[in-house]
XYZ file of C-alpha atoms in Angstrom:
475
model
C 91.880 102.125 92.826
C 88.248 101.239 92.206
C 88.728 97.586 93.158
C 89.744 98.609 96.661
C 87.340 101.497 97.192
C 84.772 101.313 99.952
C 82.441 103.889 98.446
C 82.398 102.218 95.044
C 81.462 98.945 96.753
C 78.617 100.621 98.656
C 77.387 102.527 95.589
C 77.493 99.401 93.418
C 75.657 97.385 96.085
C 72.964 100.072 96.404
C 72.252 100.181 92.666
C 72.178 96.385 92.339
C 70.000 96.062 95.441
C 67.261 98.216 93.892
C 67.220 96.083 90.731
C 67.441 92.830 92.685
C 64.406 93.699 94.812
C 62.282 93.989 91.668
C 63.174 90.507 90.398
C 61.270 87.294 91.160
C 62.950 84.980 93.651
C 64.109 82.409 91.060
C 66.021 84.995 89.035
C 67.940 86.582 91.890
C 70.801 84.083 92.097
C 71.516 84.099 88.322
C 71.277 87.898 88.349
C 73.684 88.250 91.282
C 76.172 85.816 89.735
C 76.228 87.829 86.486
C 76.462 91.069 88.461
C 79.395 89.666 90.464
C 81.251 89.001 87.210
C 80.427 92.564 86.128
C 81.818 93.885 89.416
C 84.994 91.878 88.889
C 85.275 93.121 85.296
C 85.074 96.736 86.484
C 87.622 96.118 89.230
C 90.104 93.789 87.532
C 89.073 93.120 83.925
C 92.417 91.576 82.947
C 91.873 88.733 85.439
C 88.179 88.052 84.787
C 88.963 85.156 82.435
C 91.156 83.589 85.122
C 88.333 83.790 87.670
C 85.780 82.409 85.203
C 88.152 79.615 84.155
C 88.797 78.553 87.757
C 85.065 78.556 88.478
C 84.208 76.550 85.347
C 86.955 73.945 85.773
C 86.321 73.451 89.514
C 82.570 73.206 88.846
C 83.217 70.383 86.342
C 85.731 68.672 88.640
C 83.200 68.717 91.473
C 80.698 66.870 89.276
C 83.366 64.402 88.123
C 84.394 63.653 91.724
C 80.817 62.957 92.780
C 79.745 60.918 89.762
C 82.891 58.808 89.428
C 82.337 55.333 90.876
C 86.051 54.681 91.207
C 87.665 56.130 94.331
C 90.929 56.248 92.418
C 89.381 58.492 89.768
C 87.797 60.658 92.452
C 91.202 61.225 94.051
C 92.775 61.957 90.662
C 90.177 64.635 89.868
C 90.497 66.049 93.372
C 94.309 66.129 93.206
C 94.207 67.822 89.799
C 91.949 70.547 91.183
C 93.997 71.156 94.336
C 97.343 71.213 92.506
C 95.952 73.599 89.882
C 94.595 75.957 92.574
C 97.800 75.976 94.615
C 100.033 76.409 91.546
C 97.977 79.302 90.158
C 97.998 81.026 93.536
C 101.751 80.498 94.037
C 102.605 81.729 90.534
C 100.793 85.021 90.988
C 101.712 85.584 94.621
C 105.298 84.324 94.799
C 106.726 84.473 91.266
C 108.577 87.781 91.753
C 109.733 86.715 95.215
C 111.287 83.475 93.935
C 112.836 85.094 90.847
C 114.527 87.873 92.822
C 115.794 85.482 95.494
C 117.090 83.076 92.840
C 118.977 85.917 91.155
C 120.398 86.929 94.523
C 121.342 83.317 95.302
C 123.331 82.668 92.142
C 125.065 86.014 92.638
C 125.084 87.142 89.010
C 123.593 90.487 89.939
C 122.195 91.913 93.145
C 118.425 91.575 93.488
C 118.010 95.238 94.397
C 119.482 96.218 91.019
C 116.907 94.188 89.088
C 113.892 96.088 87.793
C 111.592 93.109 88.359
C 111.783 91.544 84.884
C 108.357 89.998 85.153
C 105.930 91.569 87.602
C 102.734 89.576 87.944
C 99.851 91.585 89.347
C 97.975 89.688 92.037
C 94.430 89.020 90.785
C 91.765 90.627 92.938
C 90.605 88.273 95.680
C 92.563 85.223 94.487
C 93.775 84.377 98.008
C 90.141 84.197 99.106
C 88.319 82.509 96.243
C 91.042 79.855 95.843
C 90.353 78.760 99.441
C 86.636 78.567 98.638
C 87.339 76.296 95.669
C 89.659 74.053 97.714
C 87.091 73.650 100.496
C 84.360 72.892 97.928
C 86.351 70.098 96.229
C 87.532 68.703 99.582
C 84.022 68.560 101.034
C 82.722 66.747 97.937
C 85.505 64.152 98.174
C 84.751 63.628 101.881
C 81.018 63.436 101.059
C 80.195 66.338 103.375
C 78.289 68.008 100.541
C 76.959 67.082 97.128
C 78.395 68.662 94.015
C 76.423 71.709 92.904
C 74.614 71.081 89.606
C 73.488 74.669 89.067
C 76.371 76.679 87.605
C 74.904 80.021 88.703
C 74.721 78.846 92.327
C 78.351 77.756 92.306
C 79.577 80.835 90.439
C 77.871 83.085 92.978
C 79.362 81.120 95.877
C 82.901 81.683 94.563
C 82.549 85.227 93.201
C 79.834 86.991 95.264
C 80.966 90.605 94.975
C 80.812 91.723 98.653
C 83.161 88.854 99.571
C 85.518 88.817 96.568
C 87.833 91.630 97.753
C 88.830 90.201 101.137
C 86.304 87.655 102.331
C 84.841 86.408 104.574
C 85.746 82.915 103.310
C 82.326 81.330 103.662
C 81.838 77.552 103.546
C 80.067 75.950 100.558
C 77.384 74.217 102.620
C 76.390 77.521 104.215
C 75.956 79.537 101.012
C 74.954 76.914 98.434
C 72.019 75.728 100.514
C 70.714 79.297 100.722
C 71.023 79.706 96.945
C 69.163 76.439 96.314
C 66.293 77.491 98.561
C 66.142 80.987 97.100
C 67.101 84.307 98.646
C 64.367 85.654 100.889
C 64.435 89.214 102.182
C 63.439 89.984 105.749
C 62.948 93.496 107.032
C 64.728 92.910 110.346
C 67.721 91.281 108.611
C 67.903 94.213 106.183
C 68.168 96.719 109.037
C 70.703 94.503 110.816
C 72.753 94.709 107.636
C 72.468 98.504 107.620
C 73.670 98.612 111.240
C 76.673 96.403 110.424
C 77.598 98.587 107.457
C 77.398 101.712 109.621
C 79.712 100.190 112.225
C 82.110 99.007 109.526
C 82.315 102.436 107.888
C 82.923 104.002 111.325
C 85.796 101.620 112.070
C 87.335 102.223 108.663
C 86.968 105.983 108.230
C 87.040 107.306 111.793
C 89.724 105.060 113.306
C 91.695 103.024 110.725
C 92.141 105.844 108.207
C 93.156 108.324 110.902
C 95.812 105.950 112.232
C 97.331 104.908 108.897
C 99.458 108.035 108.354
C 101.019 107.881 111.818
C 101.698 104.149 111.597
C 103.297 104.457 108.149
C 105.659 107.243 109.218
C 106.909 105.468 112.349
C 107.295 102.015 110.786
C 109.078 103.395 107.723
C 111.600 105.445 109.736
C 111.758 104.010 113.285
C 115.241 105.420 113.959
C 113.964 108.992 113.608
C 111.577 108.827 116.585
C 111.777 108.086 120.322
C 111.029 104.581 121.554
C 107.704 105.775 122.999
C 106.561 106.544 119.448
C 107.425 102.978 118.416
C 105.345 101.540 121.251
C 102.504 103.832 120.203
C 102.895 102.787 116.554
C 102.723 99.103 117.512
C 99.610 99.764 119.592
C 97.964 101.872 116.892
C 98.800 99.443 114.071
C 97.076 96.640 115.986
C 94.006 98.870 116.328
C 94.269 100.043 112.702
C 94.512 96.521 111.279
C 91.583 95.348 113.385
C 89.375 98.315 112.482
C 90.348 98.146 108.808
C 89.726 94.432 108.341
C 86.813 93.946 110.730
C 85.349 97.140 109.263
C 85.430 95.603 105.788
C 83.979 92.349 107.156
C 81.132 94.296 108.783
C 80.433 96.067 105.483
C 80.584 92.836 103.458
C 78.384 90.880 105.877
C 75.979 93.822 106.083
C 75.635 93.919 102.279
C 75.090 90.146 102.267
C 72.327 90.571 104.861
C 70.633 93.174 102.676
C 70.652 90.724 99.745
C 69.231 87.957 101.932
C 72.499 85.999 102.188
C 73.350 85.074 105.767
C 77.059 84.841 106.640
C 78.996 83.703 109.679
C 80.720 86.391 111.805
C 84.368 87.012 110.941
C 85.437 88.880 114.096
C 84.144 88.574 117.663
C 85.877 91.262 119.746
C 89.327 89.603 119.435
C 91.321 92.396 121.088
C 89.514 91.688 124.368
C 90.698 88.065 124.376
C 92.451 86.792 127.494
C 94.739 84.302 125.719
C 96.286 83.696 122.300
C 94.056 80.656 121.754
C 90.976 82.745 122.428
C 92.316 85.499 120.174
C 92.558 83.109 117.218
C 89.044 81.850 117.893
C 87.850 85.438 117.486
C 90.210 86.946 114.843
C 89.570 86.367 111.115
C 87.347 83.444 112.049
C 86.648 82.343 108.479
C 90.389 81.885 107.774
C 91.222 80.429 111.205
C 88.510 77.777 110.942
C 89.475 77.058 107.312
C 93.079 76.410 108.361
C 91.855 74.256 111.237
C 89.548 72.115 109.080
C 91.662 71.803 105.921
C 95.249 71.929 107.248
C 95.438 71.212 110.990
C 92.904 68.369 111.297
C 94.018 66.509 108.113
C 97.583 66.591 109.492
C 96.310 64.794 112.589
C 95.357 67.675 114.864
C 96.031 66.841 118.507
C 95.161 63.132 118.177
C 98.662 61.747 117.556
C 100.667 62.768 120.584
C 102.169 65.995 121.894
C 105.058 66.206 119.424
C 102.819 65.679 116.424
C 100.336 68.180 117.854
C 103.120 70.752 118.151
C 104.336 70.165 114.596
C 100.780 70.349 113.240
C 100.106 73.603 115.094
C 103.325 75.256 113.908
C 102.751 74.055 110.338
C 99.241 75.515 110.329
C 100.405 78.908 111.590
C 103.324 79.000 109.142
C 100.853 78.314 106.320
C 98.803 81.221 107.672
C 101.882 83.449 107.471
C 102.656 82.316 103.911
C 99.037 82.952 102.908
C 99.283 86.536 104.157
C 102.343 87.535 102.187
C 105.841 86.971 100.850
C 108.936 87.491 102.911
C 110.488 86.218 106.101
C 108.486 88.557 108.344
C 105.189 86.788 107.567
C 106.696 83.364 108.267
C 108.123 84.625 111.575
C 104.744 86.141 112.436
C 103.064 82.777 111.810
C 105.730 80.846 113.738
C 105.549 83.334 116.631
C 101.783 82.893 116.950
C 102.112 79.114 116.648
C 104.608 79.006 119.531
C 102.407 81.264 121.670
C 99.428 79.036 120.863
C 101.319 75.950 122.052
C 102.417 77.727 125.236
C 98.834 78.841 125.828
C 97.624 75.249 125.338
C 100.174 73.978 127.830
C 99.607 76.416 130.675
C 96.007 77.509 130.258
C 92.518 76.125 130.411
C 89.453 77.278 128.556
C 88.190 80.459 130.153
C 84.972 79.942 132.069
C 84.863 83.303 133.821
C 83.551 85.856 131.348
C 82.752 88.475 133.991
C 84.833 91.629 134.053
C 87.358 91.788 136.911
C 90.920 92.958 137.516
C 92.367 89.523 136.753
C 90.683 89.388 133.346
C 91.718 92.974 132.594
C 95.339 92.030 133.313
C 95.101 88.949 131.056
C 93.569 91.012 128.260
C 96.316 93.647 128.531
C 99.145 91.082 128.456
C 97.543 89.258 125.540
C 97.149 92.514 123.602
C 100.859 93.270 124.032
C 101.812 89.770 122.833
C 99.571 90.156 119.786
C 101.073 93.598 119.146
C 104.625 92.193 119.137
C 103.581 89.733 116.443
C 102.058 92.498 114.360
C 105.351 94.421 114.453
C 106.801 91.629 112.278
C 103.598 91.601 110.228
C 103.862 95.327 109.445
C 107.623 95.692 109.025
C 108.969 95.881 105.467
C 111.660 93.285 106.188
C 113.248 91.284 108.987
C 116.116 93.727 109.590
C 113.713 96.656 109.981
C 111.650 94.621 112.455
C 114.784 93.878 114.500
C 115.733 97.564 114.525
C 112.187 98.385 115.593
C 112.355 96.021 118.585
C 115.854 97.178 119.544
C 114.664 100.781 119.650
C 111.540 99.824 121.632
C 113.422 98.084 124.439
C 116.939 99.509 124.498
C 116.362 103.250 124.532
C 113.026 103.801 126.242
C 112.527 107.102 128.011
C 109.442 108.872 129.241
C 109.654 112.661 129.473
C 107.899 115.665 127.988
C 110.225 115.832 124.997
C 109.620 112.160 124.153
C 105.852 112.600 124.519
C 105.762 115.644 122.225
C 107.937 113.980 119.576
C 105.783 110.847 119.752
C 102.530 112.730 119.162
C 103.900 115.163 116.561
C 103.867 112.687 113.580
C 100.049 112.689 113.598
C 99.916 116.042 111.789
C 103.465 117.451 111.976
C 102.083 120.730 113.386
C 100.394 122.171 116.478
C 97.149 120.304 115.664
C 98.777 116.991 116.587
C 97.517 117.036 120.195
C 93.845 117.524 119.260
C 94.182 114.916 116.481
C 95.735 112.453 118.945
C 93.024 113.041 121.554
C 90.289 112.608 118.926
C 91.719 109.245 117.884
C 92.033 108.090 121.493
C 88.445 109.144 122.224
C 87.142 107.218 119.186
C 89.087 104.119 120.237
C 87.576 104.391 123.729
C 84.061 104.606 122.256
C 84.684 101.469 120.189
C 86.204 99.767 123.247
C 83.091 100.527 125.326
C 80.883 99.080 122.594
C 82.960 95.892 122.239
C 83.425 95.552 125.986
C 79.648 95.530 126.501
C 79.181 92.954 123.735
C 82.049 90.750 124.945
C 80.819 90.601 128.545
C 77.141 90.337 127.590
C 76.056 93.697 129.022
C 74.286 94.924 125.866
C 70.682 96.083 126.324
C 67.963 95.916 123.681
C 67.888 99.687 123.113
C 71.614 99.663 122.277
C 70.911 97.835 119.002
C 69.473 101.107 117.699
C 71.646 103.473 119.740
C 75.082 102.327 118.569
C 74.380 102.519 114.810
C 73.097 106.070 115.324
C 76.217 106.994 117.323
C 78.509 105.482 114.677
C 76.667 107.266 111.864
C 76.886 110.687 113.546
C 80.574 110.258 114.400
C 81.336 109.119 110.845
C 79.595 112.138 109.319
C 81.500 114.577 111.538
C 84.854 112.839 112.045
C 85.222 110.404 109.149
C 88.567 110.603 107.371
C 87.733 109.819 103.752
C 91.121 110.362 102.147
C 92.208 106.702 102.298
C 89.654 104.107 101.208
C 91.806 101.058 100.414
C 91.602 97.990 102.648
C 94.794 96.443 104.038
C 93.634 92.839 103.645
C 92.840 93.319 99.955
C 96.603 93.031 99.400
C 96.844 89.506 100.854
């Protein structure tokens, strides 16, 4: 699908970049806002009117909130906007889920026998741009920002095409201020953007795409493979999801850099974290901080006692699970991470030692395994399949030559599986070395040019270009 195609995004960005460079500074924001609507029309033309309507109505509500002298009116306008956003999102994301479960509940006919009477296609990027709109209206009500009076500025903030597919979810004060001042191109920022794009394409094509086939086979039919294969699938899915999503974030942020739009980082080497709390400070940062600022803190944060802090934390993580998808597995994934976060808060202190040593390596390894267990629920089609997956992992583990061969075989289903497996492992090690040096602050100046060159060469020779869709575009 074109809306989820990495190469279409890069091609589109390249063409628009050439035109944009020829325009005067004052015309760049209006041009990019119109172009973003064009991009959305090409990708999801049936939902363009929905996007435009949400932008127009929220733009007007923002002005009404700011200019109303009555606090009561301000809250009414704000409430209208938030309810509308949440309802629209729930209708598109959960309509089928609720209908099928309602049919199953009343017992007239089994849900599996229903051919989904009404199947609502999820509009491209709705889970991301709805959060942008909510944060915009909330910040105006709290007087953190002023309502944007330039429609093009606001439209570009909500619909900027590199971010519309799956984020990052940038804050209004960060982007709107840049648009008001005008987009200025800097040579060094442009090349930084190119380097980020190169790393993102490497993560996506060389690692994530190569792992997807193996992960899909094992998770779809866990009973057909030895328990070692299930452990490997859990490990590889964690790597795949990270490389897929952080790869897209690198590409999106890199494109933004090339257009002169500075964005906050969305991932900061999360798989090297030494605790769950640190992991969530480094994983999908734009969503984690959004949930913190607009869910956790308004609920009271950690300021109202331990019990309230625990409830607020669990609520925030459950909301995160619901945001990611329908089904019990996503709620369990959110609850699981919330419980681990509370345990981490109770027994741990903020890490001060960022030097590599055996103790930190052990903490990182344990934390990775805990994160991986959560992602087993995240990836499983349903709760029962996840339970079967865990039962097979722990109850029938064996390590022998037959188990090893049968665990590697699903990579290609022929004698090439060993070389394919070793190639993937080698690429993961290369990425690990890169992230390890960044995480522990060992990076030298020359590496800023070396790593992009390494990633480019490896992508050209080892890139797997058969699967271009991004996992997080489905959330």
